C-alpha atoms as an extended CHARMM CRD file, in Angstrom:
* protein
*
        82  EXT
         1         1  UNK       CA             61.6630000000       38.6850000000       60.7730000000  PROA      1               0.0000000000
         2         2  UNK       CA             60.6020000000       42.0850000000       60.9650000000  PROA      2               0.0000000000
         3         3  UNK       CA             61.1960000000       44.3740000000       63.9190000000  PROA      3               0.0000000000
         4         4  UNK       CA             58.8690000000       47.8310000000       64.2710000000  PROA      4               0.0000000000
         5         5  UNK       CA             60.2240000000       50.5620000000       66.3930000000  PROA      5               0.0000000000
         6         6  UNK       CA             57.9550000000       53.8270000000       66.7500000000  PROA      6               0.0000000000
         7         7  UNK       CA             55.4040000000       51.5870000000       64.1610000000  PROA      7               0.0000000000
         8         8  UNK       CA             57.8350000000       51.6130000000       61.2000000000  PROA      8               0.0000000000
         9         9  UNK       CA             58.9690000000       48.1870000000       59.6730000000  PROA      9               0.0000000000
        10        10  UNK       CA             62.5150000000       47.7480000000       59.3700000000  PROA      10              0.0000000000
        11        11  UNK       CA             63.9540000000       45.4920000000       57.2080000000  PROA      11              0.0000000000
        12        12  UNK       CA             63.3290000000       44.3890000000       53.3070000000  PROA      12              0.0000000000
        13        13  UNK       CA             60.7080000000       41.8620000000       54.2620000000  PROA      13              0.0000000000
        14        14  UNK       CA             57.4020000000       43.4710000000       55.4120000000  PROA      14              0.0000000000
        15        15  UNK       CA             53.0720000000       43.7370000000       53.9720000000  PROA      15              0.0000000000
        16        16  UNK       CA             53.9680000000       47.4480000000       52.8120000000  PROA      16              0.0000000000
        17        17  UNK       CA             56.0320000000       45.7650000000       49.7220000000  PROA      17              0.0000000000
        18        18  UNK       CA             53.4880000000       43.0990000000       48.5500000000  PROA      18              0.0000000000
        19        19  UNK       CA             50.7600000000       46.2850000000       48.9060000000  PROA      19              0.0000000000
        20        20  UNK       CA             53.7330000000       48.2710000000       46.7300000000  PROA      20              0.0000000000
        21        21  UNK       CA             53.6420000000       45.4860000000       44.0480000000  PROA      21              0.0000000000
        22        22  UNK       CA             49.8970000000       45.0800000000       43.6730000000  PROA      22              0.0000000000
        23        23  UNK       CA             49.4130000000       48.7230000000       43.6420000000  PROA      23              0.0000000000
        24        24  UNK       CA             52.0010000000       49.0780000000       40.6920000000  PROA      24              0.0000000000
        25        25  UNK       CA             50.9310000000       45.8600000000       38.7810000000  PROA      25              0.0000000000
        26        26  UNK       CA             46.8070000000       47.0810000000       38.9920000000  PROA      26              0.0000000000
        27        27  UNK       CA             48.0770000000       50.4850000000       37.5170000000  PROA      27              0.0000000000
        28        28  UNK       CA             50.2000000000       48.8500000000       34.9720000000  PROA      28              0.0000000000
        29        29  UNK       CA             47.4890000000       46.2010000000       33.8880000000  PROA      29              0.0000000000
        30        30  UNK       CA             44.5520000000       48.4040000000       33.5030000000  PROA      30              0.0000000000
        31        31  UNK       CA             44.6230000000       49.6150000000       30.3150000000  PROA      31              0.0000000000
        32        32  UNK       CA             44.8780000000       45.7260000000       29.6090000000  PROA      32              0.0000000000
        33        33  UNK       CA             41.4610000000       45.2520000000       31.0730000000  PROA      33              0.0000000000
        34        34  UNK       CA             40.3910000000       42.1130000000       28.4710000000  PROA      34              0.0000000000
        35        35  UNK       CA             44.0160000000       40.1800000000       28.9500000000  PROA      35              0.0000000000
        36        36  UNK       CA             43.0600000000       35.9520000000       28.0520000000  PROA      36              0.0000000000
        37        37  UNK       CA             43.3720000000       33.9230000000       31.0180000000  PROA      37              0.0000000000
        38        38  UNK       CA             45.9450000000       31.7450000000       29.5700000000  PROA      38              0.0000000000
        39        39  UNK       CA             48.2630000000       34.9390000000       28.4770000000  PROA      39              0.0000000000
        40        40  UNK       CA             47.7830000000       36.3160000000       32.2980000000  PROA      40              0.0000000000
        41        41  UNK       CA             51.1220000000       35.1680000000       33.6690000000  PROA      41              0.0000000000
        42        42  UNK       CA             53.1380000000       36.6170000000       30.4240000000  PROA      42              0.0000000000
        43        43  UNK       CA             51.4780000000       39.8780000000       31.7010000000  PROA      43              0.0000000000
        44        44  UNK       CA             52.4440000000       39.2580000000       35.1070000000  PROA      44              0.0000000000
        45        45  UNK       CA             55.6070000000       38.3990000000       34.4850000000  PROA      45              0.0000000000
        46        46  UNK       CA             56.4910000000       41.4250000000       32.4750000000  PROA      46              0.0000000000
        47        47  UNK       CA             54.9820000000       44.0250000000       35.3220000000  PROA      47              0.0000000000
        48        48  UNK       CA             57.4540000000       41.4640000000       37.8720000000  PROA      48              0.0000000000
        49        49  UNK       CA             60.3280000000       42.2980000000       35.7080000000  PROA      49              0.0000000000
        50        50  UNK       CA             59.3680000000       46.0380000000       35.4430000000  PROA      50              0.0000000000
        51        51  UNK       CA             58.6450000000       46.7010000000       39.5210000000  PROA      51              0.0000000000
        52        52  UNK       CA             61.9790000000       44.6950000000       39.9600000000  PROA      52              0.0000000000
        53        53  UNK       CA             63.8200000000       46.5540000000       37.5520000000  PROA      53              0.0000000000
        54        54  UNK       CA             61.9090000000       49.9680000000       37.9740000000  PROA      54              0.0000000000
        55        55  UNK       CA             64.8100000000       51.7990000000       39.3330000000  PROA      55              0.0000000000
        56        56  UNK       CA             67.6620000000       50.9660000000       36.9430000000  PROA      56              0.0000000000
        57        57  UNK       CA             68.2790000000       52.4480000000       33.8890000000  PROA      57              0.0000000000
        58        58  UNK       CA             67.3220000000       49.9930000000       31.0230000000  PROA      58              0.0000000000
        59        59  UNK       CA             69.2510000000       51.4610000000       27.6210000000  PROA      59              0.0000000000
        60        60  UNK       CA             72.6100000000       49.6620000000       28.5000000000  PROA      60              0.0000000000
        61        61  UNK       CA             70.8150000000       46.6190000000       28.4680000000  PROA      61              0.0000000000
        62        62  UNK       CA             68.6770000000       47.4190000000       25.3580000000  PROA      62              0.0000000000
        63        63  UNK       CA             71.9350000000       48.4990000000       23.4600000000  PROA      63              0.0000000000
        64        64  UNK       CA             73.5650000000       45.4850000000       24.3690000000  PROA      64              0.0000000000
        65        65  UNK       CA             70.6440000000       43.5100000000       23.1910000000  PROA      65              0.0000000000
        66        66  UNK       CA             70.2900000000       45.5760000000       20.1160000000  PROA      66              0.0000000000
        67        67  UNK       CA             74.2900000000       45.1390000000       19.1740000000  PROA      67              0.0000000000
        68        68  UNK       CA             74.3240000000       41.1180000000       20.0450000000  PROA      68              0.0000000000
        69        69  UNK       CA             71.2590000000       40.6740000000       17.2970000000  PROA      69              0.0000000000
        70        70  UNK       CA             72.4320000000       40.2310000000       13.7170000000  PROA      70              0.0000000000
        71        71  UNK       CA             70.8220000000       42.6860000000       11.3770000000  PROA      71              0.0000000000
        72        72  UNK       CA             69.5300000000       39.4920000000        9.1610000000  PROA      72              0.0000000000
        73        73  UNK       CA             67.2900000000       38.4600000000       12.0410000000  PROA      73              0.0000000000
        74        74  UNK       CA             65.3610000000       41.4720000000       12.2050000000  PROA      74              0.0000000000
        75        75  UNK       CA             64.6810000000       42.3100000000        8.3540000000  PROA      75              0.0000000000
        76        76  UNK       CA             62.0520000000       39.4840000000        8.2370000000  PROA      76              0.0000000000
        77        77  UNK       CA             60.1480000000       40.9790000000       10.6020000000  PROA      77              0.0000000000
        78        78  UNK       CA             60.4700000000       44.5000000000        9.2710000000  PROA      78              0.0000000000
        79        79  UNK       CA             58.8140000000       43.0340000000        5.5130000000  PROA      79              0.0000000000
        80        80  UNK       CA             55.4760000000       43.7070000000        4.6950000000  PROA      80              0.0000000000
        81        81  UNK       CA             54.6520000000       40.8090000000        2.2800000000  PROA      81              0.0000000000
        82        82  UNK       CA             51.1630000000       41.5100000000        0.0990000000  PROA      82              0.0000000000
């Protein structure tokens, strides 16, 4: 439940963070304007993870990633063949 005193919302749970979300995801998505309809919720899901995420600092986790995959793995990828 959310309680207003003086008009301000107290508590995590109120419109003004939905609004927040939309607002970020629209300004994240637009240069995507032509996203397929069945990719959509891979989209979504990534601007979810970013506006949940938005205030931490991400290279820990990208380091740690980066150290846990074996080398091998990513040489394929890296190889231009033709």
């Amino acid at each position: 439940m959310v309680r207003k005193e003086k008009g301000k919302p107290v508590g995590r749970n109120h419109i003004n963070g939905i609004e927040g979300f939309w607002s970020y995801a629209k300004n994240w998505l637009y240069p995507y304007r032509s996203v397929p309809q069945k990719f959509f919720h891979l989209y979504l899901a990534e601007v979810c993870y970013r506006f949940n995420h938005r205030d931490e600092d991400l290279r820990p986790l990208l380091r740690k990633l980066l150290t846990a995959t074996p080398t091998l793995e990513i040489k394929p990828i890296l190889v231009r063949f033709g």
